[in-house]
Coordinates of C-alpha atoms in Angstrom, one line a residue:
M1 CA -26.2 75.5 -27.8
K2 CA -28.3 72.1 -28.2
K3 CA -27.0 68.9 -26.9
L4 CA -28.0 66.1 -29.2
F5 CA -27.6 62.2 -28.0
C6 CA -27.4 59.2 -30.4
P7 CA -28.2 55.9 -28.7
V8 CA -28.1 54.5 -32.3
V9 CA -24.4 54.4 -32.2
L10 CA -24.7 51.4 -29.7
L11 CA -27.2 49.5 -31.2
P12 CA -25.0 47.6 -33.8
G13 CA -22.6 46.6 -31.0
F14 CA -25.7 45.1 -29.0
L15 CA -27.2 43.4 -31.8
A16 CA -24.1 41.6 -32.3
F17 CA -23.7 40.8 -28.9
A18 CA -26.9 39.4 -28.3
Q19 CA -26.7 37.3 -31.5
Q20 CA -23.4 35.7 -30.3
Q21 CA -25.2 34.9 -27.0
K22 CA -28.2 33.1 -29.5
D23 CA -25.8 31.2 -31.0
T24 CA -23.7 29.9 -28.1
V25 CA -27.3 28.9 -26.5
A26 CA -28.1 27.0 -30.0
H27 CA -24.6 25.1 -30.2
S28 CA -24.8 24.2 -26.3
K29 CA -25.5 20.6 -25.4
I30 CA -26.1 19.0 -22.2
I31 CA -23.8 16.1 -21.6
D32 CA -24.9 13.0 -19.8
E33 CA -23.9 13.0 -15.6
V34 CA -20.6 10.8 -14.9
I35 CA -20.6 9.5 -11.7
V36 CA -17.2 8.5 -10.3
S37 CA -16.9 6.5 -7.0
G38 CA -13.9 4.6 -5.2
I39 CA -14.2 1.7 -2.8
R40 CA -11.3 1.4 -0.4
K41 CA -11.5 -2.5 -0.4
Y42 CA -8.0 -3.0 1.1
A43 CA -7.8 -0.3 3.7
E44 CA -6.6 -1.5 7.0
K45 CA -8.4 0.1 10.2
K46 CA -5.6 -0.5 12.5
S47 CA -2.2 -1.9 13.2
D48 CA -0.8 -4.3 15.7
Y49 CA 2.8 -3.5 15.9
V50 CA 3.4 -0.2 14.5
A51 CA 2.5 1.4 17.9
R52 CA 3.4 -1.4 20.0
M53 CA -0.3 -1.6 20.6
P54 CA -3.4 -1.8 18.9
L55 CA -4.2 1.7 17.9
K56 CA -6.8 2.6 14.9
N57 CA -5.7 5.0 12.6
L58 CA -7.6 8.1 14.1
E59 CA -5.7 7.3 17.1
N60 CA -1.9 6.5 15.8
P61 CA -0.1 10.0 15.2
Q62 CA 2.5 8.2 13.3
V63 CA 2.8 7.7 9.3
Y64 CA 2.4 4.6 8.2
T65 CA 1.4 1.8 5.5
V66 CA 0.0 -1.4 5.6
L67 CA -0.1 -3.7 2.6
P68 CA -2.4 -6.3 3.5
R69 CA -2.3 -10.2 2.3
E70 CA -5.4 -9.7 0.3
L71 CA -3.6 -6.9 -2.1
M72 CA -0.5 -8.9 -2.3
Q73 CA -2.3 -11.9 -3.4
Q74 CA -4.2 -9.5 -6.0
Q75 CA -0.7 -7.9 -7.4
V76 CA 0.5 -11.7 -7.6
A77 CA 3.5 -10.4 -5.3
T78 CA 6.0 -13.5 -5.7
D79 CA 8.4 -12.2 -3.5
L80 CA 9.0 -9.2 -0.4
Q81 CA 10.5 -7.1 -3.0
S82 CA 7.6 -7.4 -5.2
S83 CA 5.2 -6.5 -2.5
L84 CA 7.2 -3.6 -1.1
N85 CA 7.2 -1.9 -4.2
L86 CA 3.5 -1.5 -3.9
L87 CA 3.5 1.0 -1.1
P88 CA 4.3 4.6 -1.6
G89 CA 7.4 6.2 -0.5
V90 CA 9.4 3.1 -0.5
N91 CA 12.1 3.5 -3.8
N92 CA 14.7 1.8 -4.4
V93 CA 14.3 -1.6 -3.2
S94 CA 16.9 -4.4 -3.9
V95 CA 18.4 -7.2 -2.1
N96 CA 21.7 -7.5 -0.5
V97 CA 23.8 -10.6 -0.2
G98 CA 26.6 -10.6 2.5
S99 CA 28.5 -12.5 4.9
G100 CA 25.9 -12.3 7.7
G101 CA 23.2 -13.3 5.1
I102 CA 20.8 -11.9 3.0
G103 CA 19.0 -8.7 3.5
L104 CA 16.9 -5.8 2.0
G105 CA 18.3 -2.6 0.8
L106 CA 15.8 0.6 0.2
T107 CA 15.3 4.0 0.5
M108 CA 12.5 5.8 2.3
R109 CA 12.0 9.7 2.0
G110 CA 15.3 10.0 0.8
F111 CA 17.2 8.2 3.4
S112 CA 19.0 5.2 2.6
S113 CA 18.1 2.2 4.8
N114 CA 20.6 -0.8 5.7
A115 CA 20.8 -4.2 4.6
S116 CA 18.8 -5.2 8.3
A117 CA 16.1 -3.0 7.3
G118 CA 14.1 -6.3 6.8
A119 CA 14.8 -8.0 10.0
L120 CA 12.1 -6.7 11.8
R121 CA 9.4 -9.4 12.0
N122 CA 6.4 -8.9 14.3
G123 CA 7.8 -5.9 15.4
M124 CA 10.8 -7.7 16.8
A125 CA 14.5 -7.8 15.8
T126 CA 15.6 -10.8 13.8
N127 CA 18.3 -12.5 12.2
F128 CA 18.1 -11.6 8.3
V129 CA 19.5 -14.9 7.0
S130 CA 16.5 -15.2 4.5
L131 CA 13.9 -12.9 3.1
S132 CA 10.1 -14.2 4.0
D133 CA 8.4 -15.1 1.0
P134 CA 4.6 -13.3 0.9
V135 CA 2.8 -16.7 1.4
N136 CA 4.2 -16.2 5.0
L137 CA 2.9 -12.9 5.6
E138 CA -0.6 -11.6 6.8
A139 CA 0.4 -8.1 6.3
I140 CA 3.5 -5.9 5.7
E141 CA 3.7 -2.6 7.9
V142 CA 6.0 0.7 7.0
I143 CA 6.6 3.3 9.4
K144 CA 7.8 6.3 7.6
G145 CA 10.0 9.0 9.0
P146 CA 12.3 9.2 12.3
S147 CA 9.8 7.9 14.4
G148 CA 10.9 4.3 13.3
T149 CA 13.6 4.9 16.1
L150 CA 10.8 3.7 18.4
F151 CA 12.1 0.0 17.3
G152 CA 15.7 0.5 17.8
S153 CA 18.9 2.2 16.7
A154 CA 20.4 2.8 13.3
L155 CA 21.5 -0.3 13.3
L156 CA 18.0 -1.8 12.6
V157 CA 16.1 1.3 11.5
G158 CA 16.9 4.2 9.6
Y159 CA 15.5 7.8 9.8
G160 CA 13.5 7.2 6.8
G161 CA 11.8 4.8 8.3
F162 CA 11.6 0.5 8.5
V163 CA 9.5 -2.2 7.6
N164 CA 7.8 -4.8 9.7
R165 CA 6.9 -8.4 8.5
V166 CA 3.8 -9.5 10.2
T167 CA 3.6 -13.3 9.6
K168 CA 0.1 -15.3 9.4
K169 CA -0.8 -17.2 12.8
P170 CA -3.2 -20.2 13.0
F171 CA -7.0 -19.8 14.3
N172 CA -9.4 -22.4 15.4
H173 CA -10.9 -23.8 12.4
F174 CA -10.1 -25.5 9.5
K175 CA -8.9 -23.7 6.3
G176 CA -7.0 -24.9 3.0
E177 CA -6.1 -22.8 0.3
I178 CA -3.7 -23.8 -2.8
G179 CA -2.6 -21.5 -5.6
Y180 CA -0.9 -21.9 -8.8
I181 CA 0.8 -19.1 -10.7
A182 CA 2.3 -19.3 -14.2
G183 CA 4.0 -16.5 -16.6
S184 CA 6.5 -15.8 -18.6
W185 CA 9.7 -17.2 -19.3
S186 CA 8.7 -20.7 -17.8
S187 CA 7.6 -19.3 -14.2
N188 CA 5.7 -21.5 -12.6
R189 CA 4.3 -21.1 -8.7
V190 CA 2.6 -23.4 -6.5
T191 CA 1.4 -21.8 -2.9
V192 CA -0.1 -23.7 -0.1
D193 CA -1.7 -22.6 3.3
I194 CA -3.4 -25.0 5.7
N195 CA -5.1 -24.3 8.9
T196 CA -6.2 -26.7 11.4
P197 CA -6.7 -27.3 15.4
L198 CA -5.1 -30.6 16.6
N199 CA -7.1 -31.6 19.4
A200 CA -10.8 -31.4 20.2
G201 CA -10.6 -28.4 22.8
K202 CA -8.8 -26.2 19.4
T203 CA -6.3 -25.1 22.1
F204 CA -3.3 -26.4 19.8
L205 CA -3.2 -25.2 16.4
A206 CA -1.0 -25.8 13.6
R207 CA -0.6 -23.8 10.1
L208 CA 1.4 -24.6 7.4
N209 CA 2.5 -22.0 4.4
A210 CA 4.6 -23.2 1.6
A211 CA 5.4 -21.9 -1.9

């Protein structure tokens, strides 16, 4: 009995596959190269108060975010609540008014913080009679997680973290800045930031911030 092989049976399928590849190559198009780049313009390299000592980011084991003055100015933040809304992980920011004064209410990592969360200034506990205007702040630091208890008990901080306001400080040369913001609903805002040394030795300094 003779065995016959018929390879011609596979030929139509092979030709169809080859034709499909040819059509795909004919209809393909090389697109232009797209380059995506980013600049961390406002990245803070260190914090002075988060760890109670000046540590670089790589040296600090805590989870924190620093909002610098330049970013607050670019976002046109006119109050502390608007500034905090720019921070990741900070939610439900509100102003609470009570018999002791005015404070902040916010949620971090699912934990609600009491009204005195805005009472830390330059790493120290303060009376929260009034909230800081962004024109007076050099930066806002937010520690996230239970490591915030490094700064005190639950009366000052929550298990979700806390907010620390870093105020502007005078320096040894003259500088002045005046800003004006206009917006909807007859919104007008003038800001002033003037710094000057008061003696020839530049050991007595003054800085005025107002809005």
